[in-house]
Structures are given as structure tokens and as C-alpha cells.
Short mmCIF file of N, CA and C in Angstrom, two decimals:
data_model
loop_
_atom_site.label_atom_id
_atom_site.label_comp_id
_atom_site.label_asym_id
_atom_site.label_seq_id
_atom_site.Cartn_x
_atom_site.Cartn_y
_atom_site.Cartn_z
N MET U 1 65.29 37.79 95.57
CA MET U 1 66.01 38.87 96.30
C MET U 1 65.71 38.56 98.00
N SER U 2 66.70 38.24 98.01
CA SER U 2 67.53 37.65 99.50
C SER U 2 67.64 38.94 100.49
N ASN U 3 66.99 38.84 102.02
CA ASN U 3 66.62 39.86 103.13
C ASN U 3 68.38 40.67 102.69
N ALA U 4 69.52 40.28 103.07
CA ALA U 4 70.84 40.85 102.81
C ALA U 4 70.88 41.74 101.51
N VAL U 5 69.84 41.93 100.24
CA VAL U 5 70.17 42.30 99.46
C VAL U 5 69.28 43.68 99.34
N GLU U 6 68.20 43.32 99.89
CA GLU U 6 67.17 43.75 99.97
C GLU U 6 68.05 44.78 101.57
N GLN U 7 68.25 44.59 102.57
CA GLN U 7 68.97 45.71 103.33
C GLN U 7 69.66 46.46 103.19
N LEU U 8 71.05 45.57 101.92
CA LEU U 8 72.05 46.60 101.22
C LEU U 8 71.25 47.94 99.99
N SER U 9 70.35 47.67 99.63
CA SER U 9 69.51 48.02 99.20
C SER U 9 68.61 49.28 99.60
N TRP U 10 68.37 49.09 100.53
CA TRP U 10 67.36 49.76 101.03
C TRP U 10 69.00 51.10 102.26
N TRP U 11 69.43 50.15 102.79
CA TRP U 11 70.66 51.55 103.27
C TRP U 11 70.81 51.81 101.79
N ARG U 12 71.88 51.77 100.88
CA ARG U 12 72.05 52.45 100.07
C ARG U 12 71.16 53.32 99.11
N ARG U 13 69.51 53.15 99.16
CA ARG U 13 68.93 54.17 98.85
C ARG U 13 68.98 55.62 99.98
N TRP U 14 68.47 55.15 100.95
CA TRP U 14 68.54 56.26 102.49
C TRP U 14 69.90 56.59 102.20
N ALA U 15 71.19 55.88 102.35
CA ALA U 15 72.27 57.05 102.08
C ALA U 15 72.40 58.14 100.57
N THR U 16 71.67 57.55 99.74
CA THR U 16 71.64 58.47 98.79
C THR U 16 71.15 59.77 98.75
N GLN U 17 69.59 59.23 99.32
CA GLN U 17 68.89 60.27 99.39
C GLN U 17 69.08 61.37 100.74
N HIS U 18 69.82 61.48 101.65
CA HIS U 18 70.41 61.78 102.86
C HIS U 18 71.92 61.52 102.93
N ARG U 19 72.17 62.32 102.38
CA ARG U 19 74.27 61.75 102.17
C ARG U 19 74.15 62.75 103.46
N VAL U 20 74.69 63.70 103.96
CA VAL U 20 74.72 64.47 104.77
C VAL U 20 74.58 63.72 106.67
N ALA U 21 73.60 63.07 106.65
CA ALA U 21 73.45 62.13 107.43
C ALA U 21 73.94 60.96 107.88
N ALA U 22 73.77 60.53 106.24
CA ALA U 22 74.67 59.30 106.37
C ALA U 22 75.96 58.97 106.49
N ALA U 23 76.05 60.42 106.14
CA ALA U 23 77.83 60.40 106.21
C ALA U 23 78.37 60.95 108.06
N LEU U 24 77.59 61.68 108.35
CA LEU U 24 77.50 61.51 109.86
C LEU U 24 77.55 60.81 110.69
N LEU U 25 76.73 59.75 109.99
CA LEU U 25 76.34 58.20 110.95
C LEU U 25 77.81 57.40 110.93
N ALA U 26 78.08 57.07 109.48
CA ALA U 26 79.46 56.58 108.86
C ALA U 26 80.66 57.02 109.62
N GLY U 27 80.72 58.46 109.53
CA GLY U 27 81.99 59.26 110.35
C GLY U 27 82.50 58.54 112.23
N LEU U 28 80.94 58.71 112.41
CA LEU U 28 81.17 58.65 113.80
C LEU U 28 81.05 56.77 113.43
N VAL U 29 80.84 55.99 112.57
CA VAL U 29 80.63 54.96 113.25
C VAL U 29 82.09 54.20 112.83
N SER U 30 83.05 54.72 111.61
CA SER U 30 84.34 54.66 111.42
C SER U 30 84.98 55.24 112.44
N THR U 31 84.81 55.89 112.65
CA THR U 31 86.23 56.58 113.79
C THR U 31 86.08 55.94 115.00
N HIS U 32 84.78 55.36 115.24
CA HIS U 32 84.85 53.94 116.19
C HIS U 32 85.81 53.10 115.89
N LEU U 33 84.89 52.65 115.50
CA LEU U 33 85.91 51.21 115.00
C LEU U 33 87.10 51.40 114.61
N ALA U 34 87.96 52.38 114.21
CA ALA U 34 89.74 52.52 113.66
C ALA U 34 90.04 53.35 115.92
N THR U 35 89.16 53.81 115.90
CA THR U 35 89.84 54.25 117.62
C THR U 35 89.71 53.26 118.16
N VAL U 36 89.13 51.64 118.54
CA VAL U 36 89.03 51.10 118.85
C VAL U 36 90.88 50.18 117.70
N PHE U 37 90.37 49.34 117.35
CA PHE U 37 91.93 49.30 116.32
C PHE U 37 93.20 49.20 117.25
N GLY U 38 93.12 50.93 117.07
CA GLY U 38 94.05 51.51 117.48
C GLY U 38 94.74 51.60 118.79
N PHE U 39 93.46 51.00 119.37
CA PHE U 39 93.83 50.51 120.66
C PHE U 39 94.86 49.25 120.97
N TRP U 40 94.10 48.37 119.79
CA TRP U 40 94.60 47.09 119.94
C TRP U 40 96.41 46.95 119.38
N LEU U 41 95.97 47.80 118.58
CA LEU U 41 97.65 47.90 117.41
C LEU U 41 98.61 47.54 118.59
N GLY U 42 98.89 47.60 119.75
CA GLY U 42 99.56 47.87 120.86
C GLY U 42 99.56 46.12 121.77
N GLY U 43 98.65 45.35 121.38
CA GLY U 43 98.41 43.98 121.29
C GLY U 43 99.34 43.12 120.47
N VAL U 44 99.64 43.83 119.70
CA VAL U 44 100.15 42.76 118.19
C VAL U 44 101.25 43.64 117.44
N GLY U 45 102.06 44.24 118.78
CA GLY U 45 103.73 44.00 118.30
C GLY U 45 103.67 45.91 117.59
N MET U 46 102.55 46.05 117.91
CA MET U 46 102.81 48.05 116.85
C MET U 46 102.48 48.84 118.32
N MET U 47 102.68 50.23 117.65
CA MET U 47 102.37 51.35 118.66
C MET U 47 101.04 50.93 119.12
N ARG U 48 100.96 51.39 120.05
CA ARG U 48 99.60 52.00 120.51
C ARG U 48 98.88 53.38 120.34
N LEU U 49 97.92 53.13 119.26
CA LEU U 49 97.61 54.41 118.61
C LEU U 49 95.97 55.02 119.35
N ASP U 50 96.49 56.45 120.36
CA ASP U 50 95.42 56.35 121.38
C ASP U 50 95.04 58.07 120.60
N TRP U 51 94.18 58.26 119.55
CA TRP U 51 94.16 59.71 119.05
C TRP U 51 93.70 60.30 120.58
N ASN U 52 92.67 60.03 121.10
CA ASN U 52 92.14 60.92 121.90
C ASN U 52 92.66 61.34 122.85
N THR U 53 93.79 60.41 123.98
CA THR U 53 94.85 61.02 124.39
C THR U 53 95.34 62.23 123.98
N SER U 54 95.80 61.71 122.16
CA SER U 54 96.94 63.30 121.88
C SER U 54 96.31 64.54 121.87
N GLN U 55 94.62 63.99 121.38
CA GLN U 55 94.35 65.27 120.88
C GLN U 55 94.32 66.13 122.23
N GLY U 56 93.87 65.76 123.61
CA GLY U 56 93.81 65.62 125.07
C GLY U 56 94.94 66.31 125.07
N TRP U 57 95.68 66.28 124.43
CA TRP U 57 97.27 66.45 124.73
C TRP U 57 97.29 68.51 123.96
N VAL U 58 96.37 68.14 123.16
CA VAL U 58 96.37 69.60 122.25
C VAL U 58 95.54 70.30 123.18
N PHE U 59 94.57 70.18 123.31
CA PHE U 59 93.34 71.10 123.67
C PHE U 59 93.63 71.31 125.21
N VAL U 60 93.87 70.18 126.17
CA VAL U 60 94.41 70.81 127.73
C VAL U 60 95.30 70.04 128.47
N PRO U 61 96.64 70.57 127.80
CA PRO U 61 97.49 69.98 128.32
C PRO U 61 98.27 69.72 129.81
N PHE U 62 97.37 70.77 130.45
CA PHE U 62 97.31 70.96 131.84
C PHE U 62 96.23 69.85 132.69
N ALA U 63 95.97 69.24 131.91
CA ALA U 63 94.81 68.50 132.69
C ALA U 63 95.12 67.36 132.97
N THR U 64 94.10 66.51 133.61
CA THR U 64 93.80 65.40 134.60
C THR U 64 93.92 64.13 133.37
N PRO U 65 94.73 63.10 133.43
CA PRO U 65 94.85 62.03 132.02
C PRO U 65 93.28 61.54 131.64
N LEU U 66 92.03 61.40 132.50
CA LEU U 66 91.02 61.28 131.90
C LEU U 66 90.32 62.88 132.03
N GLN U 67 90.47 63.86 131.77
CA GLN U 67 89.96 65.35 131.04
C GLN U 67 90.93 65.03 130.42
N LYS U 68 91.83 64.97 129.29
CA LYS U 68 92.37 65.00 128.59
C LYS U 68 91.79 63.69 127.30
N PHE U 69 91.76 62.37 128.07
CA PHE U 69 91.10 61.44 127.17
C PHE U 69 90.02 61.27 126.84
N LEU U 70 88.87 62.37 127.84
CA LEU U 70 87.54 62.19 127.24
C LEU U 70 87.28 64.16 126.42
N VAL U 71 88.04 65.77 126.88
CA VAL U 71 88.42 66.01 125.87
C VAL U 71 89.25 65.87 124.61
N GLY U 72 89.82 65.50 123.93
CA GLY U 72 90.46 64.87 123.45
C GLY U 72 89.74 63.80 122.11
N GLY U 73 88.58 63.20 122.95
CA GLY U 73 88.38 62.03 122.65
C GLY U 73 87.24 62.59 121.57
N LEU U 74 86.36 63.45 122.61
CA LEU U 74 85.40 64.36 121.83
C LEU U 74 85.84 64.95 120.63
N SER U 75 86.97 65.56 120.75
CA SER U 75 87.67 66.21 119.39
C SER U 75 88.03 64.48 118.42
N HIS U 76 88.17 64.13 118.64
CA HIS U 76 88.82 63.09 117.64
C HIS U 76 87.78 62.66 116.92
N TYR U 77 86.54 62.63 117.53
CA TYR U 77 85.14 62.14 117.08
C TYR U 77 84.43 62.62 116.06
N VAL U 78 84.40 63.90 116.99
CA VAL U 78 83.84 65.49 116.15
C VAL U 78 85.13 65.36 114.66
N ASP U 79 86.29 65.58 114.98
CA ASP U 79 86.80 65.12 113.16
C ASP U 79 86.85 64.54 112.91
N GLY U 80 86.14 63.12 112.92
CA GLY U 80 85.97 61.75 112.11
C GLY U 80 84.53 62.12 111.24
N MET U 81 83.42 63.04 112.27
CA MET U 81 82.61 63.38 111.23
C MET U 81 82.63 63.73 110.20
N VAL U 82 83.34 65.31 110.77
CA VAL U 82 83.38 66.77 109.79
C VAL U 82 84.91 65.33 108.81
N PHE U 83 85.44 64.91 108.58
CA PHE U 83 86.11 63.90 107.49
C PHE U 83 85.14 63.56 106.48
N ALA U 84 84.15 62.44 107.38
CA ALA U 84 83.35 62.35 107.01
C ALA U 84 82.20 62.96 105.48
N VAL U 85 82.01 64.56 106.31
CA VAL U 85 80.76 64.61 105.25
C VAL U 85 81.65 65.40 104.75
N LEU U 86 83.07 65.99 104.96
CA LEU U 86 83.66 66.68 103.45
C LEU U 86 84.36 65.75 102.36
N PHE U 87 84.44 63.88 102.95
CA PHE U 87 84.99 62.95 101.71
C PHE U 87 83.28 62.83 101.17
N ALA U 88 81.87 63.24 102.17
CA ALA U 88 81.06 62.97 101.34
C ALA U 88 80.37 63.93 100.33
N CYS U 89 80.70 65.37 100.35
CA CYS U 89 80.52 66.30 99.63
C CYS U 89 81.42 66.33 98.95
N ALA U 90 82.69 66.50 98.88
CA ALA U 90 83.72 66.61 98.01
C ALA U 90 84.52 66.03 97.18
N LEU U 91 84.35 65.07 98.33
CA LEU U 91 85.61 63.63 97.37
C LEU U 91 84.65 62.40 96.77
N GLN U 92 83.93 62.08 97.71
CA GLN U 92 83.44 61.14 96.83
C GLN U 92 82.69 61.11 95.81
N PRO U 93 82.24 62.53 94.95
CA PRO U 93 81.12 62.55 94.18
C PRO U 93 82.34 62.81 92.75
N ALA U 94 83.43 63.60 93.77
CA ALA U 94 84.55 63.78 92.81
C ALA U 94 85.31 62.81 91.42
N LEU U 95 85.23 61.65 92.67
CA LEU U 95 85.87 60.04 91.75
C LEU U 95 84.87 60.44 91.07
N ARG U 96 86.11 59.73 89.77
CA ARG U 96 84.89 58.99 89.11
C ARG U 96 84.25 57.86 88.66
N TRP U 97 85.09 56.93 89.91
CA TRP U 97 84.82 56.11 89.94
C TRP U 97 83.07 55.29 90.26
N ARG U 98 82.82 54.29 90.17
CA ARG U 98 81.22 53.80 89.80
C ARG U 98 80.79 53.73 91.37
N ASN U 99 79.16 54.15 91.36
CA ASN U 99 79.12 53.70 93.04
C ASN U 99 78.45 52.51 93.74
N THR U 100 79.32 51.80 92.82
CA THR U 100 79.19 50.49 93.47
C THR U 100 79.73 49.88 95.22
N VAL U 101 79.61 48.96 95.65
CA VAL U 101 80.03 48.77 96.73
C VAL U 101 81.31 48.86 97.05
N ARG U 102 82.42 47.78 95.57
CA ARG U 102 83.82 48.42 95.50
C ARG U 102 84.18 49.27 95.20
N GLY U 103 84.00 50.38 94.26
CA GLY U 103 83.87 51.78 93.74
C GLY U 103 84.23 52.08 94.89
N ASN U 104 83.03 52.39 96.02
CA ASN U 104 82.71 52.49 97.61
C ASN U 104 83.99 52.60 98.41
N LEU U 105 84.23 51.15 98.18
CA LEU U 105 85.06 50.91 99.20
C LEU U 105 86.64 51.52 98.46
N ALA U 106 87.00 51.48 97.51
CA ALA U 106 87.89 52.02 96.70
C ALA U 106 88.15 53.55 96.65
N LYS U 107 87.31 54.19 97.27
CA LYS U 107 86.86 55.65 97.40
C LYS U 107 87.26 55.96 98.59
N GLY U 108 86.82 55.07 99.74
CA GLY U 108 87.24 55.31 101.26
C GLY U 108 88.45 54.81 101.08
N LEU U 109 88.83 53.90 100.50
CA LEU U 109 90.80 53.36 100.84
C LEU U 109 91.79 54.36 101.02
N LEU U 110 91.15 55.65 99.38
CA LEU U 110 91.91 55.91 98.93
C LEU U 110 91.73 57.58 99.99
N PHE U 111 90.72 57.74 100.75
CA PHE U 111 90.48 58.81 101.54
C PHE U 111 91.00 58.35 102.74
N GLY U 112 91.23 57.48 103.17
CA GLY U 112 92.01 57.00 104.02
C GLY U 112 93.50 56.78 103.78
N THR U 113 94.12 57.22 102.56
CA THR U 113 95.40 57.06 102.63
C THR U 113 95.43 58.29 102.69
N LEU U 114 94.69 59.67 102.08
CA LEU U 114 95.21 60.38 102.45
C LEU U 114 95.15 61.05 103.29
N LEU U 115 94.35 60.94 104.53
CA LEU U 115 94.32 61.46 106.03
C LEU U 115 95.57 60.79 106.41
N ALA U 116 96.03 59.47 106.39
CA ALA U 116 97.31 59.05 106.84
C ALA U 116 98.66 59.76 106.55
N CYS U 117 98.55 60.11 105.60
CA CYS U 117 99.40 60.97 104.72
C CYS U 117 100.34 62.44 105.35
N ILE U 118 98.76 63.21 105.31
CA ILE U 118 98.28 64.42 106.12
C ILE U 118 99.27 64.11 107.53
N SER U 119 98.67 63.16 108.50
CA SER U 119 98.29 62.41 109.65
C SER U 119 100.40 63.11 109.80
N ILE U 120 101.12 61.16 108.73
CA ILE U 120 102.03 61.48 109.55
C ILE U 120 103.00 62.27 108.44
N SER U 121 102.85 63.34 108.03
CA SER U 121 103.57 65.02 107.83
C SER U 121 103.10 65.50 107.77
N PHE U 122 102.17 65.63 108.32
CA PHE U 122 101.51 67.30 109.01
C PHE U 122 101.61 67.25 110.57
N MET U 123 100.34 66.36 111.06
CA MET U 123 99.39 66.54 112.17
C MET U 123 100.58 66.22 113.71
N THR U 124 101.08 65.05 113.33
CA THR U 124 101.90 64.48 114.15
C THR U 124 103.10 64.99 114.62
N PRO U 125 104.42 65.63 113.47
CA PRO U 125 105.47 66.62 113.44
C PRO U 125 104.93 67.99 113.96
N PHE U 126 103.82 68.40 113.95
CA PHE U 126 103.70 69.89 113.72
C PHE U 126 102.09 70.17 115.02
N VAL U 127 101.47 69.05 115.57
CA VAL U 127 100.80 69.24 116.20
C VAL U 127 100.62 68.52 117.25
N PHE U 128 100.55 67.23 117.27
CA PHE U 128 100.66 66.44 118.37
C PHE U 128 101.84 65.94 118.97
N ALA U 129 102.71 65.73 118.17
CA ALA U 129 103.93 65.39 119.08
C ALA U 129 104.71 66.96 119.54
N PRO U 130 104.80 68.06 119.57
CA PRO U 130 104.94 69.00 120.02
C PRO U 130 104.53 69.28 121.30
N ALA U 131 102.88 68.89 121.20
CA ALA U 131 101.76 69.42 122.80
C ALA U 131 102.33 68.28 123.65
N ARG U 132 103.23 67.09 123.31
CA ARG U 132 104.32 66.49 124.20
C ARG U 132 105.23 66.37 124.79
N GLY U 133 105.78 67.48 124.01
CA GLY U 133 107.09 68.10 123.53
C GLY U 133 108.22 67.16 122.93
N LEU U 134 107.65 66.23 121.94
CA LEU U 134 108.06 65.61 121.20
C LEU U 134 109.03 65.95 120.22
N HIS U 135 109.54 65.03 118.90
CA HIS U 135 110.01 65.40 118.03
C HIS U 135 110.14 64.38 117.19
N PRO U 136 109.49 63.84 116.44
CA PRO U 136 109.23 62.96 115.11
C PRO U 136 110.06 62.84 114.27
N GLY U 137 110.27 63.75 114.17
CA GLY U 137 110.83 64.47 112.57
C GLY U 137 110.23 64.88 111.01
N SER U 138 111.05 64.11 110.06
CA SER U 138 110.73 64.58 109.17
C SER U 138 109.64 63.82 108.88
N LEU U 139 108.19 63.20 108.60
CA LEU U 139 107.78 62.20 108.25
C LEU U 139 107.40 61.28 108.83
N SER U 140 107.41 62.13 110.31
CA SER U 140 107.21 61.19 111.37
C SER U 140 108.21 60.36 111.85
N LEU U 141 109.46 60.08 110.81
CA LEU U 141 110.23 58.88 110.60
C LEU U 141 110.95 58.51 112.00
N ASP U 142 111.50 59.47 113.00
CA ASP U 142 111.67 59.43 114.33
C ASP U 142 111.20 57.98 115.05
N PHE U 143 109.64 58.27 114.51
CA PHE U 143 108.99 56.94 115.54
C PHE U 143 109.19 55.81 115.65
N GLY U 144 109.20 55.79 114.20
CA GLY U 144 110.02 54.64 113.82
C GLY U 144 108.78 53.58 112.84
N TRP U 145 109.34 52.84 111.93
CA TRP U 145 108.42 52.39 111.15
C TRP U 145 106.75 51.33 111.60
N LYS U 146 106.90 51.39 112.65
CA LYS U 146 105.58 51.03 113.56
C LYS U 146 104.58 51.61 113.46
N TYR U 147 105.09 53.26 113.99
CA TYR U 147 104.16 53.73 114.10
C TYR U 147 103.93 54.68 112.91
N ILE U 148 104.02 54.65 111.92
CA ILE U 148 103.93 54.82 110.23
C ILE U 148 102.99 53.72 109.56
N VAL U 149 103.12 52.39 109.98
CA VAL U 149 102.32 51.26 109.96
C VAL U 149 100.83 51.07 110.51
N GLY U 150 101.22 51.83 111.85
CA GLY U 150 100.05 52.07 112.73
C GLY U 150 99.31 52.82 112.36
N VAL U 151 99.71 53.91 111.41
CA VAL U 151 99.01 55.08 111.64
C VAL U 151 98.31 54.81 109.99
N PHE U 152 98.80 54.26 109.29
CA PHE U 152 98.21 53.95 107.69
C PHE U 152 97.60 53.05 107.98
N LEU U 153 96.97 51.59 108.66
CA LEU U 153 96.66 50.94 109.20
C LEU U 153 95.08 51.33 109.54
N TRP U 154 95.74 52.06 110.72
CA TRP U 154 94.11 53.01 111.81
C TRP U 154 93.34 54.12 110.31
N HIS U 155 94.43 54.41 109.43
CA HIS U 155 93.33 55.53 108.62
C HIS U 155 92.78 54.74 107.37
N TRP U 156 93.42 53.25 107.14
CA TRP U 156 92.71 52.17 106.04
C TRP U 156 91.17 51.77 106.81
N VAL U 157 91.83 51.40 108.25
CA VAL U 157 90.21 50.89 109.05
C VAL U 157 89.25 51.79 108.94
N TYR U 158 89.76 53.22 109.06
CA TYR U 158 88.77 53.74 109.19
C TYR U 158 88.20 54.62 107.53
N GLY U 159 88.63 54.29 106.88
CA GLY U 159 88.14 54.69 105.54
C GLY U 159 87.75 53.61 104.51
N LEU U 160 87.89 52.56 104.57
CA LEU U 160 87.34 51.26 104.30
C LEU U 160 85.60 51.31 104.83
N HIS U 161 85.98 51.50 105.95
CA HIS U 161 84.41 51.22 106.93
C HIS U 161 83.52 52.67 106.59
N LEU U 162 84.19 53.72 106.36
CA LEU U 162 83.74 55.27 105.60
C LEU U 162 83.17 54.50 104.44
N GLY U 163 83.90 54.28 103.28
CA GLY U 163 83.27 53.86 102.24
C GLY U 163 81.99 52.43 102.14
N LEU U 164 82.15 51.71 103.50
CA LEU U 164 81.12 50.61 103.61
C LEU U 164 79.51 50.78 103.83
N ILE U 165 80.24 51.96 105.13
CA ILE U 165 78.97 52.90 105.67
C ILE U 165 78.08 53.45 104.62
N TYR U 166 79.02 54.99 104.36
CA TYR U 166 79.19 55.55 103.66
C TYR U 166 78.54 55.56 101.78
N SER U 167 77.68 54.63 101.31
CA SER U 167 77.74 53.46 99.70
C SER U 167 76.31 54.05 99.71
N PRO U 168 76.45 55.20 98.80
CA PRO U 168 75.33 55.44 98.00
C PRO U 168 75.11 54.62 96.80
N ALA U 169 74.36 55.05 96.31
CA ALA U 169 73.96 54.00 95.06
C ALA U 169 74.12 54.31 93.64
N GLU U 170 74.05 53.92 92.45
CA GLU U 170 74.69 54.76 91.61
C GLU U 170 73.18 55.23 91.09
N GLN U 171 73.50 56.92 90.66
CA GLN U 171 72.68 57.45 89.76
C GLN U 171 72.75 57.59 88.26
N ARG U 172 72.10 57.30 88.03
CA ARG U 172 71.85 57.22 86.58
C ARG U 172 70.37 58.17 85.92
N ALA U 173 70.96 59.27 85.47
CA ALA U 173 69.06 59.75 84.50
C ALA U 173 67.86 58.95 84.87
N GLY U 174 67.38 59.35 86.10
CA GLY U 174 66.91 58.92 86.81
C GLY U 174 66.41 57.41 87.76
N VAL U 175 67.54 56.79 87.31
CA VAL U 175 67.07 55.33 87.64
C VAL U 175 68.21 55.24 88.73
N SER U 176 68.45 54.68 90.00
CA SER U 176 69.21 54.79 91.46
C SER U 176 68.94 53.32 91.69
N GLU U 177 70.17 52.41 91.68
CA GLU U 177 69.68 50.88 91.88
C GLU U 177 68.97 49.93 90.91
N GLY U 178 68.16 50.16 89.87
CA GLY U 178 66.89 49.82 89.37
C GLY U 178 65.44 50.45 89.51
N HIS U 179 65.33 50.87 90.64
CA HIS U 179 64.06 52.14 90.87
C HIS U 179 64.52 53.75 89.78
N THR U 180 63.02 53.36 89.39
CA THR U 180 62.87 55.10 88.54
C THR U 180 62.23 56.07 89.25
N ALA U 181 62.66 57.33 89.26
CA ALA U 181 61.95 58.10 89.86
C ALA U 181 61.04 58.25 90.16
N ASP U 182 60.23 57.73 89.05
CA ASP U 182 58.35 58.18 89.19
C ASP U 182 57.95 56.93 90.22
N SER U 183 58.81 55.73 90.51
CA SER U 183 58.44 54.63 91.54
C SER U 183 58.95 54.97 92.70
N GLU U 184 60.33 55.92 93.20
CA GLU U 184 60.41 56.39 94.32
C GLU U 184 59.28 57.47 94.71
N LYS U 185 58.60 58.24 93.88
CA LYS U 185 57.40 59.20 94.42
C LYS U 185 56.57 58.61 94.65
N ALA U 186 56.18 57.51 93.87
CA ALA U 186 54.77 56.61 94.10
C ALA U 186 54.96 55.97 95.16
N ALA U 187 56.18 55.25 95.72
CA ALA U 187 56.69 54.77 97.33
C ALA U 187 56.36 55.72 98.10
N VAL U 188 56.87 56.84 98.03
CA VAL U 188 56.71 57.61 99.22
C VAL U 188 55.24 58.54 99.23
N ALA U 189 54.55 58.34 98.35
CA ALA U 189 53.11 59.11 98.49
C ALA U 189 52.33 58.05 99.24
N ALA U 190 52.31 56.13 98.68
CA ALA U 190 51.60 55.75 99.38
C ALA U 190 51.41 55.97 100.78
#
């Protein structure tokens, strides 16, 4: 077995045994990667997505730009971690696709799509835009196609990384990734 496969198997076993911790870690990393991606969108002609400052406008509207960025960033990262735990505890197990790497990526992509739909239909028009005195219209359409595509891309980056990092192993009647429950207990006892 190659070293890469061993590392993947180790991680997937750990994620299976520590679902909440793995979800929190996956949420933190996925949120960070997607947040950086959102900043870079402006460099390729799309609308730059700065969710940190957007959330800062909601929670501390009269603060300095730095305070808005920091308070909003804290809220944004906590949101990403909470949604990751929600994904791990509710949606991921409910989807009956196998817990293969591809299956978990597909589950993450579906979750990202769901979050993007919520973002453009509710969060932007009723929370983030009004905090700045803006009116994006129904489904955020008044912000233009670059905003909507950017929101979907951002959430797909989040969802794909969430599915990649939070990737529990297949659970089958006492068998997990080729290991029996007895062999796992023996390894822990040793």
C-alpha cells in the first residue's frame, strides 16, 4: 500500500471515529480556502466576495473597517464551522450515496449548492445587503450575473473541500475500510 493511500485511510478512519472534531476542522479549513477564493474572484473579472466585511456590517455597522472585518470574520468562520457540523450530523448521513471519496465530494458539492441557493435567495437580499443600505432584488438578481456565479463558485469551493476533508469511511456491519471492528479494538488495546 502506498504512503498516500495509507494517509488517506488513516484520516478517513479518524474522521469516522471523531465526526464532530473532523467536521469542525473541515469547516475551518473549507471556510478559509473559500474565503481566500472569494477575495481572488475580483482578480479574474468577477465580483470580489468579502464575507468577513459583509458580516461585520450586520453585527457592528458603525465600527471601523478593520473592526467590521475582524468581527465579521470571526462570525463568518464560526458560521462555516457550524454549517460543517450540521452537514456531518444531518445531511451527510442522510444522503444514501456511498462514503467513497467521490461520494463524499458529491455530498459536499450538493451541500455547497444548497448554501448558495440560501445565500442568493435569503441571506443577501434580507440580511447582508440591507445592512449596507443596498437592495439586490429578488434572488439577488440586481447585483448581476457575476455576483450570482461568484456566490455559487464560492459555495462550491467550500462544499468540495468540506466533502474532501470530512470524508468518513464506509460503515458496513462491523467493517470499515477493510478493517474489522475486532482488529480496530486490538490495535487500540496494544
